[in-house]
Coordinates of C-alpha atoms in Angstrom, one line a residue:
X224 CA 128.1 94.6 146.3
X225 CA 127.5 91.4 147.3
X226 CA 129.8 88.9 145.8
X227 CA 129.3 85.0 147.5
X228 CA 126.6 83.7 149.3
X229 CA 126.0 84.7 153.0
X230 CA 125.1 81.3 154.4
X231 CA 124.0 82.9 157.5
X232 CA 121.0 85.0 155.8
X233 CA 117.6 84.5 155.3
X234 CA 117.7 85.2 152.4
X235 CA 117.1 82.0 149.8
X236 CA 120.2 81.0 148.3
X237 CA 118.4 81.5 144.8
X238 CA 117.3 85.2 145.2
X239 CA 121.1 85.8 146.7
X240 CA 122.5 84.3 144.1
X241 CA 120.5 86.5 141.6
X242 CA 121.4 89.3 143.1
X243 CA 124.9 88.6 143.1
X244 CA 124.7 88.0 139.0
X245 CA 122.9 91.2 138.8
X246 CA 125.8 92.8 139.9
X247 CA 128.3 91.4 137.9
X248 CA 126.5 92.0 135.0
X249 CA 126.5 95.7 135.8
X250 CA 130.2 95.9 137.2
X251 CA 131.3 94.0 134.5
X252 CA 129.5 96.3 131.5
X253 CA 128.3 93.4 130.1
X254 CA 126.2 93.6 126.7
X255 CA 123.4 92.2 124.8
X256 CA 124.5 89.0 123.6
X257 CA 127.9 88.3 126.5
X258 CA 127.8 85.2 127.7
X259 CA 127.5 84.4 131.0
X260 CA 128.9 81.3 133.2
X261 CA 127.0 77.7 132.6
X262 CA 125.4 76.2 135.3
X263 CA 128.0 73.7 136.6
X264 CA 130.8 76.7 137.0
X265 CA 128.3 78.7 138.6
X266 CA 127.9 75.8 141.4
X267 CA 130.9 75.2 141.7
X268 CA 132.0 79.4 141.9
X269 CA 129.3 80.2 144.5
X270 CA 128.9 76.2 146.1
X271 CA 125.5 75.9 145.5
X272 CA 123.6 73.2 144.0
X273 CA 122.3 72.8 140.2
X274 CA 118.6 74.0 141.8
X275 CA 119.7 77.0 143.2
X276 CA 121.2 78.5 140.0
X277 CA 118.5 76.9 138.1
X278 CA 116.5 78.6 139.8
X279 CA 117.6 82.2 140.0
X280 CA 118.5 81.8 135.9
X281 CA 114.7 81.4 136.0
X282 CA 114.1 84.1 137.4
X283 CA 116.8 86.4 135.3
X284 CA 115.2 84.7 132.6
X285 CA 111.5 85.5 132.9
X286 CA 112.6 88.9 133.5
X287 CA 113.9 89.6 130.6
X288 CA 117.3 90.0 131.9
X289 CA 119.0 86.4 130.1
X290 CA 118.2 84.4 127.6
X291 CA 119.6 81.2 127.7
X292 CA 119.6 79.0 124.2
X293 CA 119.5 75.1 124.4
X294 CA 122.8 73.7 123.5
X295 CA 125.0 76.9 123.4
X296 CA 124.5 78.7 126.8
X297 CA 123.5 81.7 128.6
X298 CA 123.6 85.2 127.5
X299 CA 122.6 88.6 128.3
X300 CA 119.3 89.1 126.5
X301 CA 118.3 91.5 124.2
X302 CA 116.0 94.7 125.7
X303 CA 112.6 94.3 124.4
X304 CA 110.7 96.5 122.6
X305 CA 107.7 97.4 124.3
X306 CA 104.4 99.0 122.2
X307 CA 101.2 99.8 123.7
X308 CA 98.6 97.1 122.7
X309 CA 95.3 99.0 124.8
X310 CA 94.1 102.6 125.3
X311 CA 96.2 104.8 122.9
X312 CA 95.8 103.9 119.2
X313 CA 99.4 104.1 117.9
X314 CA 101.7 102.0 115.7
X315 CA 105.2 100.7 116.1
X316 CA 107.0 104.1 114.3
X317 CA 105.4 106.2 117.5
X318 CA 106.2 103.6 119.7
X319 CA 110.1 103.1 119.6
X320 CA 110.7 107.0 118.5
X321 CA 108.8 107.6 121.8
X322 CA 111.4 105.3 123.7
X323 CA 114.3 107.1 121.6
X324 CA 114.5 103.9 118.8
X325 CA 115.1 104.2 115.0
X326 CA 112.9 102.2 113.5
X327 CA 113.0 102.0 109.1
X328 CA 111.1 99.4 107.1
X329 CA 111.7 97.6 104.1
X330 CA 108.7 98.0 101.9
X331 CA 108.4 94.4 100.0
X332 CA 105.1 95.6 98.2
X333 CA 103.1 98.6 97.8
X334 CA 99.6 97.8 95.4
X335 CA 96.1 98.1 94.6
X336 CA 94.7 94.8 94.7
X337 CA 91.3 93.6 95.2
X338 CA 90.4 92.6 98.9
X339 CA 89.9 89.4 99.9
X340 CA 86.7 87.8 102.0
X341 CA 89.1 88.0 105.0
X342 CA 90.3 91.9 104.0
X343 CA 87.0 92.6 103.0
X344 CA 85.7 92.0 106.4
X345 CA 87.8 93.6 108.3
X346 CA 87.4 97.1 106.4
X347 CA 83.7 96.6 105.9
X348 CA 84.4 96.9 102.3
X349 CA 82.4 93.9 99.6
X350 CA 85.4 91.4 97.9
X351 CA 86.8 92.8 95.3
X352 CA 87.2 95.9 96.3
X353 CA 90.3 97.9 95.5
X354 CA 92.6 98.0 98.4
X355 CA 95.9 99.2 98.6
X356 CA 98.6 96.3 100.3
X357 CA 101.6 97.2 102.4
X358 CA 103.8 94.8 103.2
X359 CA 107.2 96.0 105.6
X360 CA 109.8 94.0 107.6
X361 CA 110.4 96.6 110.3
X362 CA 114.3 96.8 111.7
X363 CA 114.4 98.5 114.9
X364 CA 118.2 99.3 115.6
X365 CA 118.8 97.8 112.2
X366 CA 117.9 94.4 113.4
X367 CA 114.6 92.9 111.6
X368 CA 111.9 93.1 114.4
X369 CA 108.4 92.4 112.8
X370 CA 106.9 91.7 109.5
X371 CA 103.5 93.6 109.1
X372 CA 100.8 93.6 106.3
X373 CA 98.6 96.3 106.2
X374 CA 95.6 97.0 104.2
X375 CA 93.6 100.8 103.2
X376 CA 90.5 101.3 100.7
X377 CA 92.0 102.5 97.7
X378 CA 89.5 106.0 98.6
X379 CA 90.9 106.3 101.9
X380 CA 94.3 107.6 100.2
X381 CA 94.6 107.2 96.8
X382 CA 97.7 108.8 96.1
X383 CA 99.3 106.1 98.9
X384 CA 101.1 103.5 96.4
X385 CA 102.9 106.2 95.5
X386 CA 104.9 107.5 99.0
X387 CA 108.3 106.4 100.5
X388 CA 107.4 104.4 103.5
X389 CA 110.9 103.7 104.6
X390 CA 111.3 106.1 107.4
X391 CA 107.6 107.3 107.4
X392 CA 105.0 106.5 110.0
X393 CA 101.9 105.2 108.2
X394 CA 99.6 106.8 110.6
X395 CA 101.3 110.0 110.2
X396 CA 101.1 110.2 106.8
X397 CA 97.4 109.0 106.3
X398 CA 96.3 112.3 109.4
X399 CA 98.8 114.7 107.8
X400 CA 98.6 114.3 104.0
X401 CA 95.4 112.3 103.4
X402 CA 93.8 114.4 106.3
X403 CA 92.2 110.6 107.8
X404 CA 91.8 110.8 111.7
X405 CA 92.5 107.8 113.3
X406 CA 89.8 107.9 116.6
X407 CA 89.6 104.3 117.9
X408 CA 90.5 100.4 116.7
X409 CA 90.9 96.9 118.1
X410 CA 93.9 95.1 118.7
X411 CA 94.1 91.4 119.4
X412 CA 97.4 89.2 120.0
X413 CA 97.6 85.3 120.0
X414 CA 101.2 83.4 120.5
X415 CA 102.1 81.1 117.2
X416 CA 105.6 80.0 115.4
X417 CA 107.6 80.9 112.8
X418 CA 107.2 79.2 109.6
X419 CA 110.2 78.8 107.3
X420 CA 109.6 81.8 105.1
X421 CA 108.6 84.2 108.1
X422 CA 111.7 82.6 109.9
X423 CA 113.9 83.6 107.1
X424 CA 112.3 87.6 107.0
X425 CA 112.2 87.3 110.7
X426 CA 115.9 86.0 111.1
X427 CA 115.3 83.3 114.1
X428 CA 114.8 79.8 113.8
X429 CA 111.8 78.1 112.0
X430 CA 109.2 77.2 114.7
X431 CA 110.5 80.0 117.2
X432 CA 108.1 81.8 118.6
X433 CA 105.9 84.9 117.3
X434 CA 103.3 87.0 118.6
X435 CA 100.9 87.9 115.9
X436 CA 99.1 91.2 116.2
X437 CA 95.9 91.8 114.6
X438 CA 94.6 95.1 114.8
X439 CA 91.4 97.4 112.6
X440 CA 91.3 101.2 112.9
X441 CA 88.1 103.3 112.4
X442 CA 87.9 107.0 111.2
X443 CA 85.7 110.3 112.1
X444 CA 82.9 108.8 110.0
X445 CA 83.1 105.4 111.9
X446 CA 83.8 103.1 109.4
X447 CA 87.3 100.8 109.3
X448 CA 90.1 102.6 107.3
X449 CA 93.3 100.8 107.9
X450 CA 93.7 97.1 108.7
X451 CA 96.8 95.2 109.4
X452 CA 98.7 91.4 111.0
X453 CA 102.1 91.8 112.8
X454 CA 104.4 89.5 112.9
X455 CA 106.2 90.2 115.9
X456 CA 110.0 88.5 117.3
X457 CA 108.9 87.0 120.5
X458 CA 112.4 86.8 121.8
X459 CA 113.0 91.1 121.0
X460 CA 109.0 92.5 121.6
X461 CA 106.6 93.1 124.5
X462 CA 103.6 94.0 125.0
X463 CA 102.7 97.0 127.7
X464 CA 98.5 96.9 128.5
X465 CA 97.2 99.6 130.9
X466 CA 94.3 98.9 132.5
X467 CA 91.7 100.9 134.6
X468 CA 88.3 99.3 135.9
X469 CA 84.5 100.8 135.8
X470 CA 82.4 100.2 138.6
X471 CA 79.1 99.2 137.2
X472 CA 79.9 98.7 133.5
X473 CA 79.0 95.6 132.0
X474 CA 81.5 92.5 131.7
X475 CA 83.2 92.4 128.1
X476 CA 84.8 89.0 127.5
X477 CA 88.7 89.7 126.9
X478 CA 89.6 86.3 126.1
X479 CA 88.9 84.4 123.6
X480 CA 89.5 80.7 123.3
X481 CA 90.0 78.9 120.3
X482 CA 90.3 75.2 119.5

């Protein structure tokens, strides 16, 4: 394992440099949340300038491998939780029980209530029409991971308000019991911030970063039966896409930009 800098390699200092940390990290056993050296002892442990380790931190960073937090230092960063955003319509219980997670939720409301024009929409339902709300903070390893509030037509599953969703998948429970087959949806995800009360639910700072997914599935009889916004940790969740291309199909616009 490489441990200084071979200053006769062609290497770049920077990608050395990486490499070097990489090992340490692994020799060392090091876990989410050690901290690592700051930037002036690693120039001074390696004799390198500030823009080499800069640099490679950069890199470790946009990897996923650090994090490093303004005023208190580097650290080895959380793994992120990755769910599938395209092609397979799943939800965040399939996702980390695929990748060997625990994921529970704390349900913070479970109700009929009438749909709102924005609800309404998105379930092709009038306002006012009896809907039944779910709103969970989802803990993934017992650490709070994303807020999501999710919508069904009362008809869809009547008897819903009345289940334990605290280690249940949603989409499980709405094919198994309520015999509704989920066949296709569409997702959408935009980056915002946290605002003081999601912050708190959330447990990072106010104004940290979040990606919100929106997302409306459709049954066997094509119309929308489950609707829902995620409020996702950007520091602790990923998103995995997998693509594929048609020859001849048509364009579809995938972005959209907003003012």
């Amino acid at each position: 394992m490489q441990s200084s800098i071979d200053r006769s390699s062609l290497l770049p200092f920077y990608h050395q440099l990486k490499q070097i940390l990489l090992g340490e990290m692994e020799s060392r056993e090091l876990k989410p949340g050690d901290r690592l050296p700051g930037d002036h002892e690693l120039c001074e442990r390696y004799g390198v300038s500030r823009t080499v380790v800069r640099q490679a931190l950069a890199e470790l960073e946009s990897e996923g491998v650090i994090e490093r937090i303004k005023g208190r230092g580097t650290f080895v960063a959380h793994p992120k939780t990755p769910e599938g955003l395209v092609q397979s319509l799943t939800g965040l219980y399939e996702d980390v029980a695929a990748r060997g997670g625990h994921l529970r939720s704390q349900v913070r409301r479970l109700a009929v209530v009438p749909a709102d024009a924005q609800v309404a929409g998105a379930l092709d339902v009038p306002p006012g029409h009896p809907v039944i709300v779910i709103e969970r903070l989802r803990f993934v390893e017992e650490e709070p991971w994303v807020l999501t509030i999710t919508h069904v037509p009362q008809e869809v599953a009547p008897g819903l308000v009345d289940e334990d969703l605290t280690q249940e998948s949603l989409y499980a429970l709405l094919e198994g019991r309520y015999g509704v087959r989920l066949v296709q949806g569409r997702r959408s995800v935009e980056a915002a911030v946290a605002s003081a009360e999601l912050a708190r639910s959330l447990g990072v700072n106010r104004g940290a970063p979040v990606l919100v997914l929106r997302s409306v599935s459709v049954g066997e009889q094509g119309r929308p039966v489950e609707s829902f916004v995620a409020f996702h940790r950007g520091d602790r969740s990923r998103f995995e896409v997998e693509l594929s291309r048609q020859q001849g199909a048509p364009p579809r616009p995938l972005m959209i930009v907003t003012d």
